[in-house]
PDB file of C-alpha atoms in Angstrom:
ATOM      1  CA  UNK P 242      -4.676   1.232 -23.715  1.00 77.00           C
ATOM      2  CA  UNK P 243      -2.227  -1.391 -22.426  1.00 80.00           C
ATOM      3  CA  UNK P 244      -1.837  -4.075 -25.040  1.00 89.00           C
ATOM      4  CA  UNK P 245       0.456  -6.933 -26.014  1.00 94.00           C
ATOM      5  CA  UNK P 246       0.306  -8.381 -29.497  1.00 96.00           C
ATOM      6  CA  UNK P 247       2.097 -11.501 -30.636  1.00 97.00           C
ATOM      7  CA  UNK P 248       2.850 -12.819 -34.067  1.00 97.00           C
ATOM      8  CA  UNK P 249       2.501 -15.134 -35.750  1.00 97.00           C
ATOM      9  CA  UNK P 250      -0.539 -16.713 -34.152  1.00 95.00           C
ATOM     10  CA  UNK P 251       0.766 -20.157 -35.076  1.00 97.00           C
ATOM     11  CA  UNK P 252       3.862 -21.574 -36.664  1.00 97.00           C
ATOM     12  CA  UNK P 253       4.966 -24.941 -38.006  1.00 98.00           C
ATOM     13  CA  UNK P 254       8.645 -25.696 -38.492  1.00 97.00           C
ATOM     14  CA  UNK P 255      10.803 -28.746 -39.070  1.00 97.00           C
ATOM     15  CA  UNK P 256      12.924 -30.169 -36.312  1.00 97.00           C
ATOM     16  CA  UNK P 257      16.379 -28.616 -36.256  1.00 97.00           C
ATOM     17  CA  UNK P 258      15.287 -25.331 -37.798  1.00 97.00           C
ATOM     18  CA  UNK P 259      15.396 -21.947 -36.087  1.00 98.00           C
ATOM     19  CA  UNK P 260      12.432 -19.662 -35.579  1.00 97.00           C
ATOM     20  CA  UNK P 261      11.618 -16.238 -34.183  1.00 98.00           C
ATOM     21  CA  UNK P 262       8.456 -15.180 -32.395  1.00 98.00           C
ATOM     22  CA  UNK P 263       7.466 -11.540 -32.102  1.00 98.00           C
ATOM     23  CA  UNK P 264       5.879  -9.472 -29.358  1.00 98.00           C
ATOM     24  CA  UNK P 265       4.863  -5.811 -29.658  1.00 97.00           C
ATOM     25  CA  UNK P 266       3.531  -3.942 -26.677  1.00 95.00           C
ATOM     26  CA  UNK P 267       2.039  -0.658 -25.606  1.00 93.00           C
ATOM     27  CA  UNK P 268       2.247  -0.764 -21.836  1.00 86.00           C
ATOM     28  CA  UNK P 269       2.888   2.003 -19.366  1.00 82.00           C
ATOM     29  CA  UNK P 270       4.606   2.187 -17.012  1.00 83.00           C
ATOM     30  CA  UNK P 271       6.818  -0.624 -18.235  1.00 86.00           C
ATOM     31  CA  UNK P 272       8.389  -2.805 -15.573  1.00 85.00           C
ATOM     32  CA  UNK P 273       9.559  -5.935 -17.347  1.00 89.00           C
ATOM     33  CA  UNK P 274       8.786  -8.375 -20.125  1.00 93.00           C
ATOM     34  CA  UNK P 275       8.607 -12.138 -19.773  1.00 93.00           C
ATOM     35  CA  UNK P 276       8.365 -15.019 -22.147  1.00 96.00           C
ATOM     36  CA  UNK P 277       6.566 -18.147 -20.977  1.00 96.00           C
ATOM     37  CA  UNK P 278       6.366 -21.591 -22.506  1.00 97.00           C
ATOM     38  CA  UNK P 279       3.160 -23.506 -21.985  1.00 96.00           C
ATOM     39  CA  UNK P 280       2.979 -27.169 -22.867  1.00 95.00           C
ATOM     40  CA  UNK P 281      -0.445 -28.583 -23.621  1.00 92.00           C
ATOM     41  CA  UNK P 282      -2.337 -29.316 -20.418  1.00 89.00           C
ATOM     42  CA  UNK P 283       0.202 -27.645 -18.150  1.00 92.00           C
ATOM     43  CA  UNK P 284       0.808 -24.291 -16.538  1.00 94.00           C
ATOM     44  CA  UNK P 285       3.122 -21.709 -18.117  1.00 94.00           C
ATOM     45  CA  UNK P 286       6.808 -21.916 -17.282  1.00 94.00           C
ATOM     46  CA  UNK P 287       9.043 -18.867 -17.375  1.00 92.00           C
ATOM     47  CA  UNK P 288      11.777 -18.778 -20.013  1.00 95.00           C
ATOM     48  CA  UNK P 289      13.167 -15.273 -19.594  1.00 93.00           C
ATOM     49  CA  UNK P 290      12.443 -12.021 -17.840  1.00 91.00           C
ATOM     50  CA  UNK P 291      13.934  -8.715 -18.978  1.00 92.00           C
ATOM     51  CA  UNK P 292      13.853  -5.269 -17.480  1.00 88.00           C
ATOM     52  CA  UNK P 293      14.033  -1.976 -19.322  1.00 84.00           C
ATOM     53  CA  UNK P 294      17.819  -1.904 -19.416  1.00 88.00           C
ATOM     54  CA  UNK P 295      18.326  -5.416 -20.762  1.00 90.00           C
ATOM     55  CA  UNK P 296      18.578  -5.998 -24.507  1.00 93.00           C
ATOM     56  CA  UNK P 297      19.031  -9.727 -24.628  1.00 96.00           C
ATOM     57  CA  UNK P 298      18.773 -12.729 -22.386  1.00 95.00           C
ATOM     58  CA  UNK P 299      19.352 -16.383 -23.119  1.00 95.00           C
ATOM     59  CA  UNK P 300      18.085 -19.589 -21.602  1.00 95.00           C
ATOM     60  CA  UNK P 301      19.656 -22.505 -23.388  1.00 96.00           C
ATOM     61  CA  UNK P 302      18.423 -22.554 -26.970  1.00 97.00           C
ATOM     62  CA  UNK P 303      16.009 -19.703 -26.228  1.00 97.00           C
ATOM     63  CA  UNK P 304      17.179 -16.110 -26.698  1.00 97.00           C
ATOM     64  CA  UNK P 305      14.928 -13.159 -26.001  1.00 97.00           C
ATOM     65  CA  UNK P 306      15.612  -9.635 -27.171  1.00 97.00           C
ATOM     66  CA  UNK P 307      14.050  -6.388 -26.065  1.00 96.00           C
ATOM     67  CA  UNK P 308      13.999  -3.023 -27.787  1.00 94.00           C
ATOM     68  CA  UNK P 309      12.443  -0.640 -25.279  1.00 90.00           C
ATOM     69  CA  UNK P 310      12.476   2.228 -27.771  1.00 91.00           C
ATOM     70  CA  UNK P 311      10.339   0.476 -30.352  1.00 94.00           C
ATOM     71  CA  UNK P 312       8.542  -1.588 -27.701  1.00 94.00           C
ATOM     72  CA  UNK P 313       9.291  -4.848 -29.389  1.00 96.00           C
ATOM     73  CA  UNK P 314      10.564  -8.155 -28.180  1.00 97.00           C
ATOM     74  CA  UNK P 315      11.444 -11.376 -29.937  1.00 98.00           C
ATOM     75  CA  UNK P 316      12.044 -14.927 -28.833  1.00 98.00           C
ATOM     76  CA  UNK P 317      14.487 -16.859 -30.979  1.00 98.00           C
ATOM     77  CA  UNK P 318      14.596 -20.633 -30.761  1.00 98.00           C
ATOM     78  CA  UNK P 319      17.712 -22.277 -32.116  1.00 98.00           C
ATOM     79  CA  UNK P 320      17.942 -25.825 -33.441  1.00 97.00           C
ATOM     80  CA  UNK P 321      14.340 -26.618 -32.602  1.00 97.00           C
ATOM     81  CA  UNK P 322      13.380 -29.910 -31.003  1.00 97.00           C
ATOM     82  CA  UNK P 323      10.077 -31.757 -30.903  1.00 97.00           C
ATOM     83  CA  UNK P 324       9.763 -30.784 -27.246  1.00 97.00           C
ATOM     84  CA  UNK P 325       9.654 -27.118 -28.247  1.00 97.00           C
ATOM     85  CA  UNK P 326       6.108 -27.678 -29.504  1.00 98.00           C
ATOM     86  CA  UNK P 327       4.067 -25.496 -27.176  1.00 97.00           C
ATOM     87  CA  UNK P 328       2.428 -22.102 -26.813  1.00 97.00           C
ATOM     88  CA  UNK P 329       4.724 -19.175 -26.145  1.00 98.00           C
ATOM     89  CA  UNK P 330       3.239 -16.276 -24.253  1.00 96.00           C
ATOM     90  CA  UNK P 331       4.649 -12.773 -23.979  1.00 96.00           C
ATOM     91  CA  UNK P 332       3.710 -10.950 -20.769  1.00 93.00           C
ATOM     92  CA  UNK P 333       4.471  -7.333 -19.965  1.00 92.00           C
ATOM     93  CA  UNK P 334       4.410  -6.079 -16.391  1.00 87.00           C
ATOM     94  CA  UNK P 335       3.283  -2.579 -15.570  1.00 81.00           C
ATOM     95  CA  UNK P 336       4.061  -2.013 -11.917  1.00 71.00           C
ATOM     96  CA  UNK P 337       4.269   1.235 -10.082  1.00 64.00           C
ATOM     97  CA  UNK P 338       4.656   1.858  -6.378  1.00 56.00           C
ATOM     98  CA  UNK P 339       1.108   1.040  -5.438  1.00 55.00           C
ATOM     99  CA  UNK P 340      -0.356  -1.015  -8.216  1.00 59.00           C
ATOM    100  CA  UNK P 341       0.553  -3.592 -10.765  1.00 64.00           C
ATOM    101  CA  UNK P 342      -0.765  -5.116 -13.931  1.00 73.00           C
ATOM    102  CA  UNK P 343       0.266  -8.052 -16.028  1.00 80.00           C
ATOM    103  CA  UNK P 344      -0.740  -7.730 -19.655  1.00 86.00           C
ATOM    104  CA  UNK P 345      -0.753 -10.982 -21.608  1.00 89.00           C
ATOM    105  CA  UNK P 346      -0.359 -11.615 -25.284  1.00 93.00           C
ATOM    106  CA  UNK P 347      -2.571 -14.188 -26.943  1.00 93.00           C
ATOM    107  CA  UNK P 348       0.378 -16.477 -27.513  1.00 95.00           C
ATOM    108  CA  UNK P 349       2.046 -18.132 -30.481  1.00 97.00           C
ATOM    109  CA  UNK P 350       1.448 -21.838 -30.961  1.00 96.00           C
ATOM    110  CA  UNK P 351       4.560 -23.545 -32.251  1.00 98.00           C
ATOM    111  CA  UNK P 352       4.536 -27.003 -33.746  1.00 98.00           C
ATOM    112  CA  UNK P 353       7.844 -28.693 -34.475  1.00 98.00           C
ATOM    113  CA  UNK P 354       7.571 -31.580 -36.911  1.00 97.00           C
ATOM    114  CA  UNK P 355      10.100 -34.370 -37.401  1.00 96.00           C
TER     115      UNK P 355
ATOM    116  CA  UNK H 223       9.576 -28.619  -3.083  1.00 59.00           C
ATOM    117  CA  UNK H 224       6.245 -29.789  -4.454  1.00 77.00           C
ATOM    118  CA  UNK H 225       5.588 -26.584  -6.321  1.00 92.00           C
ATOM    119  CA  UNK H 226       2.178 -24.947  -6.514  1.00 96.00           C
ATOM    120  CA  UNK H 227      -0.592 -27.416  -5.761  1.00 96.00           C
ATOM    121  CA  UNK H 228      -4.061 -27.010  -7.192  1.00 97.00           C
ATOM    122  CA  UNK H 229      -7.161 -29.065  -6.615  1.00 97.00           C
ATOM    123  CA  UNK H 230      -9.187 -30.471  -8.109  1.00 97.00           C
ATOM    124  CA  UNK H 231      -7.429 -30.975 -11.443  1.00 96.00           C
ATOM    125  CA  UNK H 232     -10.728 -31.419 -13.219  1.00 97.00           C
ATOM    126  CA  UNK H 233     -14.199 -30.318 -12.232  1.00 97.00           C
ATOM    127  CA  UNK H 234     -17.428 -30.914 -14.077  1.00 97.00           C
ATOM    128  CA  UNK H 235     -20.527 -29.326 -12.646  1.00 97.00           C
ATOM    129  CA  UNK H 236     -23.984 -28.239 -13.660  1.00 97.00           C
ATOM    130  CA  UNK H 237     -25.003 -24.664 -14.183  1.00 97.00           C
ATOM    131  CA  UNK H 238     -26.080 -23.024 -10.958  1.00 96.00           C
ATOM    132  CA  UNK H 239     -23.869 -25.106  -8.712  1.00 97.00           C
ATOM    133  CA  UNK H 240     -21.163 -23.684  -6.482  1.00 97.00           C
ATOM    134  CA  UNK H 241     -17.587 -24.430  -7.441  1.00 97.00           C
ATOM    135  CA  UNK H 242     -14.549 -24.043  -5.192  1.00 98.00           C
ATOM    136  CA  UNK H 243     -11.028 -24.196  -6.542  1.00 98.00           C
ATOM    137  CA  UNK H 244      -8.073 -24.534  -4.206  1.00 98.00           C
ATOM    138  CA  UNK H 245      -4.447 -23.512  -4.348  1.00 97.00           C
ATOM    139  CA  UNK H 246      -1.465 -24.057  -2.081  1.00 97.00           C
ATOM    140  CA  UNK H 247       1.495 -21.727  -2.491  1.00 95.00           C
ATOM    141  CA  UNK H 248       5.143 -22.654  -2.567  1.00 95.00           C
ATOM    142  CA  UNK H 249       6.558 -22.495   0.940  1.00 93.00           C
ATOM    143  CA  UNK H 250       8.077 -19.091   1.663  1.00 92.00           C
ATOM    144  CA  UNK H 251       6.192 -17.279  -1.092  1.00 93.00           C
ATOM    145  CA  UNK H 252       3.921 -14.421  -0.124  1.00 91.00           C
ATOM    146  CA  UNK H 253       2.073 -13.543  -3.311  1.00 92.00           C
ATOM    147  CA  UNK H 254      -0.641 -15.487  -5.054  1.00 93.00           C
ATOM    148  CA  UNK H 255      -2.223 -14.883  -8.425  1.00 93.00           C
ATOM    149  CA  UNK H 256      -5.402 -16.431  -9.868  1.00 96.00           C
ATOM    150  CA  UNK H 257      -5.667 -16.681 -13.664  1.00 95.00           C
ATOM    151  CA  UNK H 258      -8.248 -17.948 -16.110  1.00 96.00           C
ATOM    152  CA  UNK H 259      -7.377 -19.275 -19.552  1.00 95.00           C
ATOM    153  CA  UNK H 260      -9.697 -19.833 -22.489  1.00 93.00           C
ATOM    154  CA  UNK H 261      -9.097 -20.279 -26.172  1.00 88.00           C
ATOM    155  CA  UNK H 262     -10.928 -17.057 -26.948  1.00 87.00           C
ATOM    156  CA  UNK H 263      -9.377 -14.764 -24.365  1.00 87.00           C
ATOM    157  CA  UNK H 264      -6.065 -16.401 -23.538  1.00 88.00           C
ATOM    158  CA  UNK H 265      -4.659 -15.945 -20.030  1.00 90.00           C
ATOM    159  CA  UNK H 266      -6.376 -13.359 -17.838  1.00 90.00           C
ATOM    160  CA  UNK H 267      -5.350 -12.254 -14.378  1.00 90.00           C
ATOM    161  CA  UNK H 268      -8.378 -12.408 -12.086  1.00 94.00           C
ATOM    162  CA  UNK H 269      -6.991 -11.307  -8.730  1.00 93.00           C
ATOM    163  CA  UNK H 270      -3.771 -11.277  -6.785  1.00 91.00           C
ATOM    164  CA  UNK H 271      -2.866 -11.259  -3.114  1.00 92.00           C
ATOM    165  CA  UNK H 272       0.219 -10.084  -1.301  1.00 90.00           C
ATOM    166  CA  UNK H 273       0.700 -11.171   2.312  1.00 90.00           C
ATOM    167  CA  UNK H 274      -2.888 -12.482   2.373  1.00 91.00           C
ATOM    168  CA  UNK H 275      -4.321  -9.125   1.307  1.00 91.00           C
ATOM    169  CA  UNK H 276      -6.140  -8.754  -2.030  1.00 91.00           C
ATOM    170  CA  UNK H 277      -4.237  -6.101  -3.978  1.00 87.00           C
ATOM    171  CA  UNK H 278      -5.991  -6.013  -7.322  1.00 85.00           C
ATOM    172  CA  UNK H 279      -9.282  -7.727  -8.072  1.00 89.00           C
ATOM    173  CA  UNK H 280     -10.140  -5.725 -11.162  1.00 86.00           C
ATOM    174  CA  UNK H 281      -9.951  -8.851 -13.284  1.00 88.00           C
ATOM    175  CA  UNK H 282     -12.674 -10.668 -11.394  1.00 92.00           C
ATOM    176  CA  UNK H 283     -15.491 -10.977 -13.926  1.00 86.00           C
ATOM    177  CA  UNK H 284     -18.452 -10.351 -11.646  1.00 84.00           C
ATOM    178  CA  UNK H 285     -19.894 -10.820  -8.211  1.00 90.00           C
ATOM    179  CA  UNK H 286     -20.322 -14.524  -8.756  1.00 95.00           C
ATOM    180  CA  UNK H 287     -16.566 -14.848  -8.338  1.00 96.00           C
ATOM    181  CA  UNK H 288     -14.857 -14.489  -4.986  1.00 96.00           C
ATOM    182  CA  UNK H 289     -11.383 -15.319  -3.741  1.00 97.00           C
ATOM    183  CA  UNK H 290      -9.988 -15.672  -0.262  1.00 95.00           C
ATOM    184  CA  UNK H 291      -6.645 -16.287   1.330  1.00 95.00           C
ATOM    185  CA  UNK H 292      -7.399 -17.510   4.845  1.00 92.00           C
ATOM    186  CA  UNK H 293      -3.742 -18.093   5.644  1.00 91.00           C
ATOM    187  CA  UNK H 294      -0.329 -17.462   4.190  1.00 89.00           C
ATOM    188  CA  UNK H 295      -0.151 -20.629   2.161  1.00 92.00           C
ATOM    189  CA  UNK H 296      -3.660 -21.348   0.917  1.00 95.00           C
ATOM    190  CA  UNK H 297      -6.271 -19.714  -1.278  1.00 97.00           C
ATOM    191  CA  UNK H 298      -9.695 -20.514  -2.677  1.00 98.00           C
ATOM    192  CA  UNK H 299     -11.529 -19.223  -5.725  1.00 98.00           C
ATOM    193  CA  UNK H 300     -15.276 -19.666  -5.534  1.00 97.00           C
ATOM    194  CA  UNK H 301     -17.844 -19.334  -8.282  1.00 97.00           C
ATOM    195  CA  UNK H 302     -21.450 -19.170  -7.192  1.00 96.00           C
ATOM    196  CA  UNK H 303     -23.615 -19.787  -9.100  1.00 96.00           C
ATOM    197  CA  UNK H 304     -21.566 -21.224 -11.936  1.00 96.00           C
ATOM    198  CA  UNK H 305     -22.470 -20.657 -15.591  1.00 96.00           C
ATOM    199  CA  UNK H 306     -21.377 -22.428 -18.785  1.00 97.00           C
ATOM    200  CA  UNK H 307     -19.295 -19.402 -19.801  1.00 95.00           C
ATOM    201  CA  UNK H 308     -17.148 -19.973 -16.710  1.00 96.00           C
ATOM    202  CA  UNK H 309     -15.754 -23.091 -18.363  1.00 97.00           C
ATOM    203  CA  UNK H 310     -11.995 -22.574 -18.568  1.00 97.00           C
ATOM    204  CA  UNK H 311      -8.699 -23.637 -17.074  1.00 97.00           C
ATOM    205  CA  UNK H 312      -7.987 -21.814 -13.839  1.00 98.00           C
ATOM    206  CA  UNK H 313      -4.380 -21.407 -12.801  1.00 97.00           C
ATOM    207  CA  UNK H 314      -2.892 -20.070  -9.642  1.00 96.00           C
ATOM    208  CA  UNK H 315       0.675 -18.827  -9.456  1.00 94.00           C
ATOM    209  CA  UNK H 316       2.951 -18.260  -6.500  1.00 93.00           C
ATOM    210  CA  UNK H 317       5.670 -15.657  -6.119  1.00 91.00           C
ATOM    211  CA  UNK H 318       8.132 -14.224  -3.629  1.00 89.00           C
ATOM    212  CA  UNK H 319       6.546 -10.818  -4.109  1.00 80.00           C
ATOM    213  CA  UNK H 320       4.003  -8.957  -6.149  1.00 71.00           C
ATOM    214  CA  UNK H 321       6.405  -6.567  -7.778  1.00 67.00           C
ATOM    215  CA  UNK H 322       6.830  -7.289 -11.449  1.00 64.00           C
ATOM    216  CA  UNK H 323      10.419  -8.454 -11.112  1.00 71.00           C
ATOM    217  CA  UNK H 324       9.580 -11.567  -9.132  1.00 79.00           C
ATOM    218  CA  UNK H 325       9.208 -14.874 -10.903  1.00 84.00           C
ATOM    219  CA  UNK H 326       5.776 -16.479 -10.891  1.00 89.00           C
ATOM    220  CA  UNK H 327       5.447 -20.233 -10.613  1.00 92.00           C
ATOM    221  CA  UNK H 328       2.269 -21.662 -12.018  1.00 94.00           C
ATOM    222  CA  UNK H 329       0.329 -24.627 -10.770  1.00 96.00           C
ATOM    223  CA  UNK H 330      -0.969 -27.367 -13.075  1.00 94.00           C
ATOM    224  CA  UNK H 331      -4.390 -25.735 -13.339  1.00 96.00           C
ATOM    225  CA  UNK H 332      -7.970 -26.823 -12.741  1.00 97.00           C
ATOM    226  CA  UNK H 333     -10.026 -27.552 -15.829  1.00 97.00           C
ATOM    227  CA  UNK H 334     -13.586 -26.466 -15.095  1.00 98.00           C
ATOM    228  CA  UNK H 335     -16.494 -27.540 -17.248  1.00 98.00           C
ATOM    229  CA  UNK H 336     -19.933 -26.132 -16.482  1.00 97.00           C
ATOM    230  CA  UNK H 337     -22.749 -27.844 -18.328  1.00 96.00           C
TER     231      UNK H 337
END
């Protein structure tokens, strides 16, 4: 069964600290993995997208890693800011030649406190 | 570019009423995705279109839900009759293609409340 699991479910950190969010998946056939940031009351915004051959990708203070062998991904946030408070959603794409599926994780809610 | 436009932003209706949600794609995009988000179930893909053709509607909950794409830039999601369990935020997303490598751009969502 195609599944994406994220941990932790929620996280509280102090401003300036680093944190790492986890995503484990069982999806076949794997096409790519994305991390989205969703601010309260808004639509998700893409942070990174990685294909099978990519191990790491950065977007400013956000760095995503992918281990296709263990089917794990992480999103590392460096020097957190109050504006990082949001939900972070891991999405795995399973696309073949004639069909496609997006499998969503439940998200990790991050709260950055001053 | 105005981005993906959704209307209305908020909708409150009574059970049994028909609800129509609207979405305008980003100019030049040819794929449209409808999602539903609730606290319990998170984000769920309902249906997606490529070049106005529905490709995968397996996420549509039941026959009360229907989606159309009458032209290349516009789509509607209709719920008839609506039920309280349909209460959720409905997002549409626009993309250059429906292959998994294309970026999806989400609209601001429509918050639907069915009483």
